[in-house]
Structure formats: structure tokens, C-alpha cells
PDB file of C-alpha atoms in Angstrom:
ATOM      1  CA  UNK Y 297       0.000   0.000   0.000  1.00 31.00           C
ATOM      2  CA  UNK Y 298       1.347   3.446  -0.899  1.00 30.00           C
ATOM      3  CA  UNK Y 299       0.846   6.765   0.811  1.00 35.00           C
ATOM      4  CA  UNK Y 300       2.053  10.251  -0.036  1.00 37.00           C
ATOM      5  CA  UNK Y 301       4.454  11.721   2.472  1.00 40.00           C
ATOM      6  CA  UNK Y 302       6.342  14.954   1.808  1.00 42.00           C
ATOM      7  CA  UNK Y 303       5.818  14.606  -1.972  1.00 40.00           C
ATOM      8  CA  UNK Y 304       7.339  11.115  -1.974  1.00 36.00           C
ATOM      9  CA  UNK Y 305       5.570   7.771  -2.310  1.00 34.00           C
ATOM     10  CA  UNK Y 306       6.397   5.546   0.637  1.00 33.00           C
ATOM     11  CA  UNK Y 307       5.461   1.996   1.532  1.00 34.00           C
ATOM     12  CA  UNK Y 308       3.626   1.546   4.805  1.00 29.00           C
ATOM     13  CA  UNK Y 309       2.399  -1.667   6.467  1.00 33.00           C
ATOM     14  CA  UNK Y 310      -1.177  -2.560   5.481  1.00 32.00           C
ATOM     15  CA  UNK Y 311      -2.196  -3.000   9.128  1.00 34.00           C
ATOM     16  CA  UNK Y 312      -1.546   0.701   9.721  1.00 37.00           C
ATOM     17  CA  UNK Y 313      -3.842   1.640   6.857  1.00 31.00           C
ATOM     18  CA  UNK Y 314      -6.600  -0.569   8.298  1.00 33.00           C
ATOM     19  CA  UNK Y 315      -6.121   0.962  11.726  1.00 34.00           C
ATOM     20  CA  UNK Y 316      -6.468   4.473  10.355  1.00 33.00           C
ATOM     21  CA  UNK Y 317      -9.570   3.564   8.332  1.00 36.00           C
ATOM     22  CA  UNK Y 318     -11.332   2.228  11.429  1.00 39.00           C
ATOM     23  CA  UNK Y 319     -10.692   5.337  13.464  1.00 36.00           C
ATOM     24  CA  UNK Y 320     -11.228   7.971  10.791  1.00 41.00           C
ATOM     25  CA  UNK Y 321     -13.160   6.760   7.730  1.00 43.00           C
ATOM     26  CA  UNK Y 322     -12.933  10.172   6.049  1.00 46.00           C
ATOM     27  CA  UNK Y 323      -9.137  10.126   6.439  1.00 45.00           C
ATOM     28  CA  UNK Y 324      -9.001   6.736   4.709  1.00 47.00           C
ATOM     29  CA  UNK Y 325     -10.996   8.046   1.752  1.00 46.00           C
ATOM     30  CA  UNK Y 326      -8.771  11.125   1.569  1.00 46.00           C
ATOM     31  CA  UNK Y 327      -5.635   8.939   1.630  1.00 46.00           C
ATOM     32  CA  UNK Y 328      -7.010   6.750  -1.135  1.00 46.00           C
ATOM     33  CA  UNK Y 329      -7.652   9.827  -3.273  1.00 45.00           C
ATOM     34  CA  UNK Y 330      -4.106  11.042  -2.709  1.00 43.00           C
ATOM     35  CA  UNK Y 331      -2.753   7.608  -3.641  1.00 45.00           C
ATOM     36  CA  UNK Y 332      -4.535   7.670  -6.983  1.00 45.00           C
ATOM     37  CA  UNK Y 333      -3.474  11.231  -7.730  1.00 42.00           C
ATOM     38  CA  UNK Y 334       0.163  10.718  -6.750  1.00 45.00           C
ATOM     39  CA  UNK Y 335       0.458   7.436  -8.677  1.00 43.00           C
ATOM     40  CA  UNK Y 336      -0.987   9.020 -11.789  1.00 41.00           C
ATOM     41  CA  UNK Y 337       1.298  12.022 -11.321  1.00 43.00           C
ATOM     42  CA  UNK Y 338       4.384   9.807 -10.939  1.00 44.00           C
ATOM     43  CA  UNK Y 339       3.657   8.040 -14.226  1.00 43.00           C
ATOM     44  CA  UNK Y 340       2.802  11.310 -15.936  1.00 45.00           C
ATOM     45  CA  UNK Y 341       6.025  12.988 -14.828  1.00 63.00           C
ATOM     46  CA  UNK Y 342       8.334  10.243 -16.147  1.00 71.00           C
ATOM     47  CA  UNK Y 343       9.474  11.520 -19.506  1.00 86.00           C
ATOM     48  CA  UNK Y 344       9.794   9.204 -22.474  1.00 92.00           C
ATOM     49  CA  UNK Y 345      11.812   9.361 -25.655  1.00 90.00           C
ATOM     50  CA  UNK Y 346      10.486   7.182 -28.451  1.00 90.00           C
ATOM     51  CA  UNK Y 347       8.490   5.282 -25.855  1.00 91.00           C
ATOM     52  CA  UNK Y 348      11.437   4.471 -23.577  1.00 92.00           C
ATOM     53  CA  UNK Y 349      12.497   5.849 -20.210  1.00 92.00           C
ATOM     54  CA  UNK Y 350      15.861   7.380 -19.389  1.00 91.00           C
ATOM     55  CA  UNK Y 351      17.079   4.205 -17.660  1.00 89.00           C
ATOM     56  CA  UNK Y 352      16.062   2.063 -20.625  1.00 90.00           C
ATOM     57  CA  UNK Y 353      18.122   4.219 -22.964  1.00 89.00           C
ATOM     58  CA  UNK Y 354      21.106   4.259 -20.593  1.00 89.00           C
ATOM     59  CA  UNK Y 355      21.047   0.451 -20.531  1.00 88.00           C
ATOM     60  CA  UNK Y 356      21.845   0.495 -24.247  1.00 87.00           C
ATOM     61  CA  UNK Y 357      25.169   2.306 -23.800  1.00 85.00           C
ATOM     62  CA  UNK Y 358      28.122   0.251 -24.994  1.00 81.00           C
ATOM     63  CA  UNK Y 359      31.370   1.940 -24.001  1.00 77.00           C
ATOM     64  CA  UNK Y 360      33.475  -0.507 -26.009  1.00 77.00           C
ATOM     65  CA  UNK Y 361      32.156   0.748 -29.360  1.00 79.00           C
ATOM     66  CA  UNK Y 362      33.826   3.967 -30.572  1.00 83.00           C
ATOM     67  CA  UNK Y 363      31.467   6.724 -31.688  1.00 82.00           C
ATOM     68  CA  UNK Y 364      32.261   8.970 -34.646  1.00 83.00           C
ATOM     69  CA  UNK Y 365      31.147  12.583 -34.559  1.00 82.00           C
ATOM     70  CA  UNK Y 366      27.973  12.953 -36.589  1.00 84.00           C
ATOM     71  CA  UNK Y 367      27.184   9.236 -36.291  1.00 85.00           C
ATOM     72  CA  UNK Y 368      26.010   9.091 -32.682  1.00 87.00           C
ATOM     73  CA  UNK Y 369      23.693   6.182 -31.819  1.00 89.00           C
ATOM     74  CA  UNK Y 370      20.079   6.766 -30.870  1.00 91.00           C
ATOM     75  CA  UNK Y 371      20.750   6.404 -27.139  1.00 91.00           C
ATOM     76  CA  UNK Y 372      23.108   9.382 -27.410  1.00 91.00           C
ATOM     77  CA  UNK Y 373      20.329  11.606 -28.760  1.00 92.00           C
ATOM     78  CA  UNK Y 374      17.896  10.189 -26.213  1.00 93.00           C
ATOM     79  CA  UNK Y 375      20.163  11.072 -23.281  1.00 93.00           C
ATOM     80  CA  UNK Y 376      20.660  14.584 -24.633  1.00 92.00           C
ATOM     81  CA  UNK Y 377      16.873  14.849 -24.881  1.00 92.00           C
ATOM     82  CA  UNK Y 378      16.509  14.009 -21.189  1.00 92.00           C
ATOM     83  CA  UNK Y 379      19.323  16.481 -20.535  1.00 87.00           C
ATOM     84  CA  UNK Y 380      20.145  17.554 -17.013  1.00 91.00           C
ATOM     85  CA  UNK Y 381      16.799  16.499 -15.509  1.00 92.00           C
ATOM     86  CA  UNK Y 382      18.306  13.143 -14.567  1.00 94.00           C
ATOM     87  CA  UNK Y 383      21.432  14.489 -12.842  1.00 95.00           C
ATOM     88  CA  UNK Y 384      20.089  13.679  -9.343  1.00 95.00           C
ATOM     89  CA  UNK Y 385      19.701  10.068 -10.472  1.00 93.00           C
ATOM     90  CA  UNK Y 386      23.276  10.008 -11.809  1.00 94.00           C
ATOM     91  CA  UNK Y 387      24.610  11.365  -8.523  1.00 95.00           C
ATOM     92  CA  UNK Y 388      22.678   8.704  -6.636  1.00 93.00           C
ATOM     93  CA  UNK Y 389      24.100   5.993  -8.877  1.00 92.00           C
ATOM     94  CA  UNK Y 390      27.622   7.123  -8.013  1.00 93.00           C
ATOM     95  CA  UNK Y 391      26.825   7.335  -4.300  1.00 91.00           C
ATOM     96  CA  UNK Y 392      25.214   3.909  -4.230  1.00 88.00           C
ATOM     97  CA  UNK Y 393      28.070   2.100  -5.955  1.00 78.00           C
ATOM     98  CA  UNK Y 394      31.084   1.085  -3.907  1.00 80.00           C
ATOM     99  CA  UNK Y 395      34.325  -0.844  -3.867  1.00 79.00           C
ATOM    100  CA  UNK Y 396      32.646  -3.686  -1.963  1.00 77.00           C
ATOM    101  CA  UNK Y 397      29.884  -3.914  -4.573  1.00 74.00           C
ATOM    102  CA  UNK Y 398      32.441  -3.921  -7.380  1.00 72.00           C
ATOM    103  CA  UNK Y 399      34.351  -6.721  -5.655  1.00 70.00           C
ATOM    104  CA  UNK Y 400      31.105  -8.709  -5.329  1.00 72.00           C
ATOM    105  CA  UNK Y 401      30.344  -8.257  -9.033  1.00 65.00           C
ATOM    106  CA  UNK Y 402      33.797  -9.534  -9.891  1.00 66.00           C
ATOM    107  CA  UNK Y 403      33.370 -12.542  -7.598  1.00 66.00           C
ATOM    108  CA  UNK Y 404      29.969 -13.305  -9.126  1.00 60.00           C
ATOM    109  CA  UNK Y 405      31.524 -13.216 -12.587  1.00 59.00           C
ATOM    110  CA  UNK Y 406      34.316 -15.600 -11.593  1.00 62.00           C
ATOM    111  CA  UNK Y 407      31.927 -18.369 -10.472  1.00 63.00           C
ATOM    112  CA  UNK Y 408      30.447 -19.192 -13.911  1.00 60.00           C
ATOM    113  CA  UNK Y 409      33.864 -18.635 -15.502  1.00 57.00           C
ATOM    114  CA  UNK Y 410      35.312 -21.310 -13.204  1.00 61.00           C
ATOM    115  CA  UNK Y 411      32.524 -23.642 -14.354  1.00 62.00           C
ATOM    116  CA  UNK Y 412      33.416 -23.078 -17.994  1.00 62.00           C
ATOM    117  CA  UNK Y 413      30.297 -21.061 -18.730  1.00 61.00           C
ATOM    118  CA  UNK Y 414      30.263 -18.126 -21.122  1.00 56.00           C
ATOM    119  CA  UNK Y 415      30.305 -14.755 -19.355  1.00 47.00           C
ATOM    120  CA  UNK Y 416      30.406 -11.433 -21.258  1.00 50.00           C
ATOM    121  CA  UNK Y 417      33.605  -9.517 -20.567  1.00 46.00           C
ATOM    122  CA  UNK Y 418      32.465  -6.198 -22.005  1.00 46.00           C
ATOM    123  CA  UNK Y 419      29.221  -4.626 -23.115  1.00 49.00           C
ATOM    124  CA  UNK Y 420      26.125  -3.144 -21.466  1.00 51.00           C
ATOM    125  CA  UNK Y 421      25.390  -6.261 -19.410  1.00 53.00           C
ATOM    126  CA  UNK Y 422      28.685  -5.900 -17.531  1.00 50.00           C
ATOM    127  CA  UNK Y 423      28.349  -2.247 -16.508  1.00 64.00           C
ATOM    128  CA  UNK Y 424      27.469  -1.179 -12.983  1.00 78.00           C
ATOM    129  CA  UNK Y 425      25.450   1.935 -12.214  1.00 84.00           C
ATOM    130  CA  UNK Y 426      28.541   4.056 -11.702  1.00 87.00           C
ATOM    131  CA  UNK Y 427      29.908   3.208 -15.159  1.00 89.00           C
ATOM    132  CA  UNK Y 428      26.582   4.149 -16.687  1.00 89.00           C
ATOM    133  CA  UNK Y 429      26.590   7.449 -14.789  1.00 92.00           C
ATOM    134  CA  UNK Y 430      30.074   8.302 -16.059  1.00 93.00           C
ATOM    135  CA  UNK Y 431      29.028   7.440 -19.616  1.00 92.00           C
ATOM    136  CA  UNK Y 432      26.046   9.784 -19.358  1.00 94.00           C
ATOM    137  CA  UNK Y 433      28.228  12.621 -18.046  1.00 96.00           C
ATOM    138  CA  UNK Y 434      30.474  12.025 -21.048  1.00 94.00           C
ATOM    139  CA  UNK Y 435      27.475  12.489 -23.348  1.00 93.00           C
ATOM    140  CA  UNK Y 436      26.131  15.561 -21.542  1.00 95.00           C
ATOM    141  CA  UNK Y 437      29.555  17.221 -21.242  1.00 94.00           C
ATOM    142  CA  UNK Y 438      29.618  20.820 -20.032  1.00 94.00           C
ATOM    143  CA  UNK Y 439      25.814  21.007 -20.047  1.00 95.00           C
ATOM    144  CA  UNK Y 440      25.946  18.929 -16.828  1.00 96.00           C
ATOM    145  CA  UNK Y 441      27.685  21.744 -14.929  1.00 96.00           C
ATOM    146  CA  UNK Y 442      24.920  21.784 -12.312  1.00 96.00           C
ATOM    147  CA  UNK Y 443      26.310  18.437 -11.075  1.00 97.00           C
ATOM    148  CA  UNK Y 444      29.708  19.940 -10.192  1.00 98.00           C
ATOM    149  CA  UNK Y 445      28.968  20.794  -6.513  1.00 98.00           C
ATOM    150  CA  UNK Y 446      27.563  17.328  -5.721  1.00 97.00           C
ATOM    151  CA  UNK Y 447      30.376  15.524  -7.536  1.00 98.00           C
ATOM    152  CA  UNK Y 448      32.953  17.675  -5.753  1.00 98.00           C
ATOM    153  CA  UNK Y 449      31.439  16.779  -2.385  1.00 97.00           C
ATOM    154  CA  UNK Y 450      31.727  13.077  -3.191  1.00 97.00           C
ATOM    155  CA  UNK Y 451      35.318  13.478  -4.351  1.00 97.00           C
ATOM    156  CA  UNK Y 452      36.332  15.405  -1.237  1.00 97.00           C
ATOM    157  CA  UNK Y 453      34.448  13.521   1.463  1.00 97.00           C
ATOM    158  CA  UNK Y 454      33.950   9.932   0.294  1.00 95.00           C
ATOM    159  CA  UNK Y 455      36.423   7.325   1.528  1.00 94.00           C
ATOM    160  CA  UNK Y 456      35.197   4.756  -0.979  1.00 93.00           C
ATOM    161  CA  UNK Y 457      37.582   4.377  -3.924  1.00 93.00           C
ATOM    162  CA  UNK Y 458      34.882   3.660  -6.505  1.00 92.00           C
ATOM    163  CA  UNK Y 459      32.898   6.700  -5.432  1.00 93.00           C
ATOM    164  CA  UNK Y 460      35.645   9.329  -5.362  1.00 96.00           C
ATOM    165  CA  UNK Y 461      37.324   8.012  -8.522  1.00 96.00           C
ATOM    166  CA  UNK Y 462      34.000   8.023 -10.366  1.00 95.00           C
ATOM    167  CA  UNK Y 463      33.152  11.527  -9.176  1.00 97.00           C
ATOM    168  CA  UNK Y 464      36.542  12.825 -10.323  1.00 97.00           C
ATOM    169  CA  UNK Y 465      36.234  11.068 -13.682  1.00 97.00           C
ATOM    170  CA  UNK Y 466      32.772  12.570 -14.144  1.00 97.00           C
ATOM    171  CA  UNK Y 467      34.072  16.038 -13.295  1.00 98.00           C
ATOM    172  CA  UNK Y 468      36.768  15.687 -15.933  1.00 97.00           C
ATOM    173  CA  UNK Y 469      34.002  15.169 -18.507  1.00 96.00           C
ATOM    174  CA  UNK Y 470      32.337  18.459 -17.546  1.00 96.00           C
ATOM    175  CA  UNK Y 471      35.405  20.518 -18.389  1.00 94.00           C
ATOM    176  CA  UNK Y 472      36.238  23.360 -18.599  1.00 94.00           C
ATOM    177  CA  UNK Y 473      33.659  24.451 -15.998  1.00 96.00           C
ATOM    178  CA  UNK Y 474      34.878  21.875 -13.472  1.00 97.00           C
ATOM    179  CA  UNK Y 475      38.473  23.177 -13.302  1.00 97.00           C
ATOM    180  CA  UNK Y 476      38.040  24.885  -9.941  1.00 97.00           C
ATOM    181  CA  UNK Y 477      36.370  21.764  -8.565  1.00 98.00           C
ATOM    182  CA  UNK Y 478      39.713  20.082  -9.195  1.00 98.00           C
ATOM    183  CA  UNK Y 479      41.408  22.866  -7.252  1.00 98.00           C
ATOM    184  CA  UNK Y 480      39.132  22.091  -4.304  1.00 98.00           C
ATOM    185  CA  UNK Y 481      39.928  18.385  -4.538  1.00 98.00           C
ATOM    186  CA  UNK Y 482      43.684  19.045  -4.724  1.00 98.00           C
ATOM    187  CA  UNK Y 483      43.573  21.161  -1.574  1.00 97.00           C
ATOM    188  CA  UNK Y 484      40.885  19.566   0.600  1.00 97.00           C
ATOM    189  CA  UNK Y 485      40.535  15.865  -0.196  1.00 97.00           C
ATOM    190  CA  UNK Y 486      42.368  12.810   1.096  1.00 96.00           C
ATOM    191  CA  UNK Y 487      45.687  11.845  -0.591  1.00 97.00           C
ATOM    192  CA  UNK Y 488      44.189   9.058  -2.706  1.00 97.00           C
ATOM    193  CA  UNK Y 489      41.632  11.414  -4.230  1.00 97.00           C
ATOM    194  CA  UNK Y 490      44.276  14.094  -4.831  1.00 98.00           C
ATOM    195  CA  UNK Y 491      46.450  11.565  -6.645  1.00 97.00           C
ATOM    196  CA  UNK Y 492      43.483  10.553  -8.804  1.00 97.00           C
ATOM    197  CA  UNK Y 493      42.594  14.183  -9.584  1.00 98.00           C
ATOM    198  CA  UNK Y 494      46.156  15.085 -10.615  1.00 97.00           C
ATOM    199  CA  UNK Y 495      46.065  12.369 -13.258  1.00 96.00           C
ATOM    200  CA  UNK Y 496      43.088  14.014 -15.002  1.00 97.00           C
ATOM    201  CA  UNK Y 497      44.593  17.527 -15.199  1.00 97.00           C
ATOM    202  CA  UNK Y 498      45.966  17.262 -18.776  1.00 95.00           C
ATOM    203  CA  UNK Y 499      42.377  17.299 -20.048  1.00 96.00           C
ATOM    204  CA  UNK Y 500      42.223  21.038 -19.220  1.00 96.00           C
ATOM    205  CA  UNK Y 501      45.217  21.880 -21.456  1.00 95.00           C
ATOM    206  CA  UNK Y 502      46.434  25.471 -20.984  1.00 94.00           C
ATOM    207  CA  UNK Y 503      43.517  26.377 -18.689  1.00 96.00           C
ATOM    208  CA  UNK Y 504      45.192  24.379 -15.922  1.00 96.00           C
ATOM    209  CA  UNK Y 505      47.531  27.325 -15.269  1.00 96.00           C
ATOM    210  CA  UNK Y 506      44.708  28.862 -13.194  1.00 96.00           C
ATOM    211  CA  UNK Y 507      45.174  26.210 -10.466  1.00 97.00           C
ATOM    212  CA  UNK Y 508      48.953  25.854 -10.722  1.00 97.00           C
ATOM    213  CA  UNK Y 509      49.611  26.771  -7.043  1.00 96.00           C
ATOM    214  CA  UNK Y 510      47.442  23.844  -5.923  1.00 97.00           C
ATOM    215  CA  UNK Y 511      49.359  21.487  -8.217  1.00 97.00           C
ATOM    216  CA  UNK Y 512      52.731  22.682  -6.927  1.00 97.00           C
ATOM    217  CA  UNK Y 513      51.495  22.261  -3.355  1.00 96.00           C
ATOM    218  CA  UNK Y 514      50.714  18.631  -4.173  1.00 97.00           C
ATOM    219  CA  UNK Y 515      54.228  18.179  -5.542  1.00 97.00           C
ATOM    220  CA  UNK Y 516      55.863  19.731  -2.479  1.00 96.00           C
ATOM    221  CA  UNK Y 517      53.460  18.254   0.093  1.00 94.00           C
ATOM    222  CA  UNK Y 518      54.111  15.551   2.661  1.00 93.00           C
ATOM    223  CA  UNK Y 519      52.496  12.663   0.786  1.00 96.00           C
ATOM    224  CA  UNK Y 520      55.166  11.072  -1.384  1.00 95.00           C
ATOM    225  CA  UNK Y 521      52.801   9.269  -3.736  1.00 96.00           C
ATOM    226  CA  UNK Y 522      50.806  12.424  -4.481  1.00 97.00           C
ATOM    227  CA  UNK Y 523      54.057  14.367  -4.883  1.00 97.00           C
ATOM    228  CA  UNK Y 524      55.533  11.862  -7.343  1.00 97.00           C
ATOM    229  CA  UNK Y 525      52.381  11.836  -9.477  1.00 97.00           C
ATOM    230  CA  UNK Y 526      52.205  15.638  -9.401  1.00 97.00           C
ATOM    231  CA  UNK Y 527      55.850  15.922 -10.496  1.00 97.00           C
ATOM    232  CA  UNK Y 528      55.233  13.528 -13.368  1.00 96.00           C
ATOM    233  CA  UNK Y 529      52.079  15.298 -14.564  1.00 96.00           C
ATOM    234  CA  UNK Y 530      53.475  18.813 -14.072  1.00 96.00           C
ATOM    235  CA  UNK Y 531      56.425  17.918 -16.281  1.00 94.00           C
ATOM    236  CA  UNK Y 532      53.973  17.466 -19.163  1.00 93.00           C
ATOM    237  CA  UNK Y 533      51.237  20.014 -18.469  1.00 94.00           C
ATOM    238  CA  UNK Y 534      50.738  22.841 -20.956  1.00 91.00           C
ATOM    239  CA  UNK Y 535      51.824  25.628 -18.624  1.00 92.00           C
ATOM    240  CA  UNK Y 536      54.526  28.268 -19.278  1.00 90.00           C
ATOM    241  CA  UNK Y 537      58.019  27.630 -17.904  1.00 89.00           C
ATOM    242  CA  UNK Y 538      58.157  31.280 -16.914  1.00 89.00           C
ATOM    243  CA  UNK Y 539      55.483  30.523 -14.303  1.00 92.00           C
ATOM    244  CA  UNK Y 540      56.309  26.949 -13.303  1.00 92.00           C
ATOM    245  CA  UNK Y 541      60.083  27.175 -12.833  1.00 91.00           C
ATOM    246  CA  UNK Y 542      60.106  30.080 -10.343  1.00 93.00           C
ATOM    247  CA  UNK Y 543      57.396  28.400  -8.259  1.00 94.00           C
ATOM    248  CA  UNK Y 544      59.446  25.204  -8.060  1.00 95.00           C
ATOM    249  CA  UNK Y 545      62.810  26.852  -7.403  1.00 93.00           C
ATOM    250  CA  UNK Y 546      61.312  29.065  -4.687  1.00 94.00           C
ATOM    251  CA  UNK Y 547      60.256  25.901  -2.865  1.00 94.00           C
ATOM    252  CA  UNK Y 548      63.771  24.392  -2.844  1.00 94.00           C
ATOM    253  CA  UNK Y 549      65.285  26.178   0.217  1.00 93.00           C
ATOM    254  CA  UNK Y 550      62.741  24.736   2.680  1.00 93.00           C
ATOM    255  CA  UNK Y 551      62.013  21.452   0.881  1.00 95.00           C
ATOM    256  CA  UNK Y 552      62.854  18.032   2.294  1.00 96.00           C
ATOM    257  CA  UNK Y 553      65.301  15.802   0.412  1.00 97.00           C
ATOM    258  CA  UNK Y 554      62.509  13.733  -1.263  1.00 96.00           C
ATOM    259  CA  UNK Y 555      60.756  16.959  -2.274  1.00 97.00           C
ATOM    260  CA  UNK Y 556      63.947  18.459  -3.681  1.00 97.00           C
ATOM    261  CA  UNK Y 557      64.419  15.313  -5.722  1.00 97.00           C
ATOM    262  CA  UNK Y 558      60.870  15.614  -7.099  1.00 97.00           C
ATOM    263  CA  UNK Y 559      61.475  19.265  -8.013  1.00 97.00           C
ATOM    264  CA  UNK Y 560      64.698  18.507  -9.877  1.00 96.00           C
ATOM    265  CA  UNK Y 561      63.063  15.603 -11.655  1.00 96.00           C
ATOM    266  CA  UNK Y 562      60.130  17.746 -12.743  1.00 96.00           C
ATOM    267  CA  UNK Y 563      62.402  20.499 -14.065  1.00 94.00           C
ATOM    268  CA  UNK Y 564      64.564  17.988 -15.909  1.00 94.00           C
ATOM    269  CA  UNK Y 565      61.586  16.120 -17.389  1.00 93.00           C
ATOM    270  CA  UNK Y 566      60.091  19.397 -18.633  1.00 91.00           C
ATOM    271  CA  UNK Y 567      63.340  20.222 -20.424  1.00 87.00           C
ATOM    272  CA  UNK Y 568      63.546  16.731 -21.888  1.00 82.00           C
ATOM    273  CA  UNK Y 569      60.069  17.111 -23.332  1.00 75.00           C
ATOM    274  CA  UNK Y 570      60.783  20.457 -24.958  1.00 66.00           C
ATOM    275  CA  UNK Y 571      61.817  21.055 -28.518  1.00 54.00           C
ATOM    276  CA  UNK Y 572      65.094  22.949 -28.739  1.00 47.00           C
ATOM    277  CA  UNK Y 573      63.884  26.439 -29.579  1.00 47.00           C
ATOM    278  CA  UNK Y 574      65.209  29.850 -28.675  1.00 46.00           C
ATOM    279  CA  UNK Y 575      62.104  30.565 -26.559  1.00 52.00           C
ATOM    280  CA  UNK Y 576      62.817  27.752 -24.077  1.00 71.00           C
ATOM    281  CA  UNK Y 577      66.611  27.775 -24.196  1.00 80.00           C
ATOM    282  CA  UNK Y 578      66.710  30.072 -21.159  1.00 82.00           C
ATOM    283  CA  UNK Y 579      64.672  27.538 -19.156  1.00 83.00           C
ATOM    284  CA  UNK Y 580      67.059  24.822 -20.214  1.00 86.00           C
ATOM    285  CA  UNK Y 581      70.080  26.847 -19.069  1.00 89.00           C
ATOM    286  CA  UNK Y 582      68.412  27.608 -15.734  1.00 89.00           C
ATOM    287  CA  UNK Y 583      67.648  23.925 -15.168  1.00 91.00           C
ATOM    288  CA  UNK Y 584      71.274  23.009 -15.916  1.00 92.00           C
ATOM    289  CA  UNK Y 585      72.422  25.662 -13.439  1.00 93.00           C
ATOM    290  CA  UNK Y 586      70.141  24.264 -10.737  1.00 94.00           C
ATOM    291  CA  UNK Y 587      71.294  20.709 -11.385  1.00 94.00           C
ATOM    292  CA  UNK Y 588      74.926  21.804 -11.150  1.00 95.00           C
ATOM    293  CA  UNK Y 589      74.169  23.348  -7.764  1.00 95.00           C
ATOM    294  CA  UNK Y 590      72.424  20.111  -6.754  1.00 95.00           C
ATOM    295  CA  UNK Y 591      75.747  18.257  -7.133  1.00 96.00           C
ATOM    296  CA  UNK Y 592      76.551  19.635  -3.671  1.00 96.00           C
ATOM    297  CA  UNK Y 593      73.216  18.670  -2.113  1.00 95.00           C
ATOM    298  CA  UNK Y 594      73.275  16.885   1.254  1.00 96.00           C
ATOM    299  CA  UNK Y 595      71.159  14.043  -0.131  1.00 96.00           C
ATOM    300  CA  UNK Y 596      72.921  11.289  -2.034  1.00 97.00           C
ATOM    301  CA  UNK Y 597      69.758  10.608  -4.063  1.00 97.00           C
ATOM    302  CA  UNK Y 598      69.613  14.239  -5.181  1.00 96.00           C
ATOM    303  CA  UNK Y 599      73.320  14.316  -6.085  1.00 97.00           C
ATOM    304  CA  UNK Y 600      73.017  11.028  -7.976  1.00 97.00           C
ATOM    305  CA  UNK Y 601      70.022  12.247  -9.986  1.00 96.00           C
ATOM    306  CA  UNK Y 602      71.723  15.566 -10.778  1.00 96.00           C
ATOM    307  CA  UNK Y 603      74.830  13.754 -12.024  1.00 96.00           C
ATOM    308  CA  UNK Y 604      72.840  11.488 -14.350  1.00 95.00           C
ATOM    309  CA  UNK Y 605      70.602  14.332 -15.559  1.00 94.00           C
ATOM    310  CA  UNK Y 606      73.569  16.555 -16.443  1.00 94.00           C
ATOM    311  CA  UNK Y 607      75.138  13.632 -18.268  1.00 92.00           C
ATOM    312  CA  UNK Y 608      71.956  13.243 -20.337  1.00 87.00           C
ATOM    313  CA  UNK Y 609      71.960  16.944 -21.177  1.00 80.00           C
ATOM    314  CA  UNK Y 610      75.361  16.549 -22.789  1.00 70.00           C
TER     315      UNK Y 610
END
């Protein structure tokens, strides 16, 4: 039996309905009227595209099949038709999925495999709700910007790997509007989420310069894993040397030995990835000067890296 409570349809025990009808017959009749109206309203409000609901179209997504621009499948157009109205549902899908649930799915798949039965490896039948949510965000793109606050909250506060990784992945698909959400994640989330977010930064191309201080803070921070990933990504990001190099060199005097090593590596990797042009020759010379100074560093690891890097330069 269904009753309306705060604009939501809830299931209540039948015995409670009978109890109410005995005490107040007019209340029972009123409740029955509300049930009919709310049920009709619920069906009326569910939008359809070519006779199918949003969930039915999402179930057709096959992420293994590449899609050429101008040749999008019908489910693509259907999801764009539904637009941002279904964002709350997508957020709930991400919140409801979890690492434990993913592990259970994998275990359930291994049982028939062990028995020699055919089990699909890819395709719609293998996707969990979180994978479907990410796929939809990829289709909606920047038009899903209203989801940014909720996705950022998941990325910052969730301790579940599936949830924060999925939220970050979804945010990357809403670029460029989600850039400052990444800044929030890099400064306020747990190390694992920061490491995941750093890996998605190249998608913002030159726009990433706006959050460069947060990236450098990750590189020079206390967490070694986050710092190593930040050094690797920063060496390839499309940001001007004139901005990056001073920020890194200014951090050297107070940096720990592992941090100094990350800084030198990042500077060296950036030079290695450059084409030899007059515009970046000054950065190259400055990096060589810093590496020569690093030959006298207190840390053996730093001195060893500087020696090998200078050898590679020549």
C-alpha cells in the first residue's frame, strides 16, 4: 500500500492503513484519493523518448564501441533529450556504488567462468550503475555543470575508492567548468583522491595554469605518492616555464630531500620534453644551473640524480 508523504511515495504496512480507516473513515478516503493522484502524477512525470524511459536508454550504452562525430547512436540523442533532468539520479548511482559492490560483481563473474560457462567480458550487461553514470556525463559534457557541486562533495568527502574516482572522472568530462572543482579536490581531499585528480589535469590543457599553485602544493606536500604523481604530470602540463620554474625553485630552500628530488626531476623532465627552440633555451640553461648546484646537495639521491641528468643533457 502506498501513501504520499512529503511529496514522496512511501510503503507503509497494510495493518496501519486498516487501523487508520477504522478510526477515521474520512481520512481513509482522503488517503485513497491522494494515492490515486500521486500514482498518476508519478507516471505522468516520467518523460519518455520514443516510448522508452531514461534508464532504458542508458542500458543500451556500450562503451566498447567507438562513436564517430555525426554518427552518434540513438541512445546518445535520447540522453541529450533528457538532458540535465536526470542528474540527481546520476549522482545517486555514483553514491550507491562502492568498492565492496564492485568486488562482489567480480566474484559473481568468476563463479560461472570457473565452471566453464560463457560470461560477457564487455558490453552493457557488464556495466554497474557508476559506469553508466560516467558514460552519461560524457554524453552531456559541459551542459551537466549543475552536477559539479555534488560531484565535488563526493570526491572530497567519500572514503570509498569507486565513489571518489568516479566523481573525479565525471568532473573531468564536464570541463572546462569543473576546473576549480579540481582545485578544491587538490587542496581539501584525502591523498588518494588528490592523486586521482592530478592524473586528469591534462584534459584542461592550458587552462590548468589557473590552479597551478594547488598542483605545486601537491608536488611539495608531505604525501610522497601524491608528490611523485604531481611531479610527473606537471612535467607534461601545458603551462609556461616562466610561471612553473620560479614556483618550483622558490620551494627548494625549505624542501625536504625527497621533495627536492621531485622538483629537480620535474624540471629535468620538462626540459627533456621540450623542442630545442630559442624561446625555451633560457629555461634549459636555468635547469642546468640548478642541477649543477644540486651536485653539492646533502642528499645522495639528489646528487646522484643531478649527475645522471647533467650527463643526459650533454
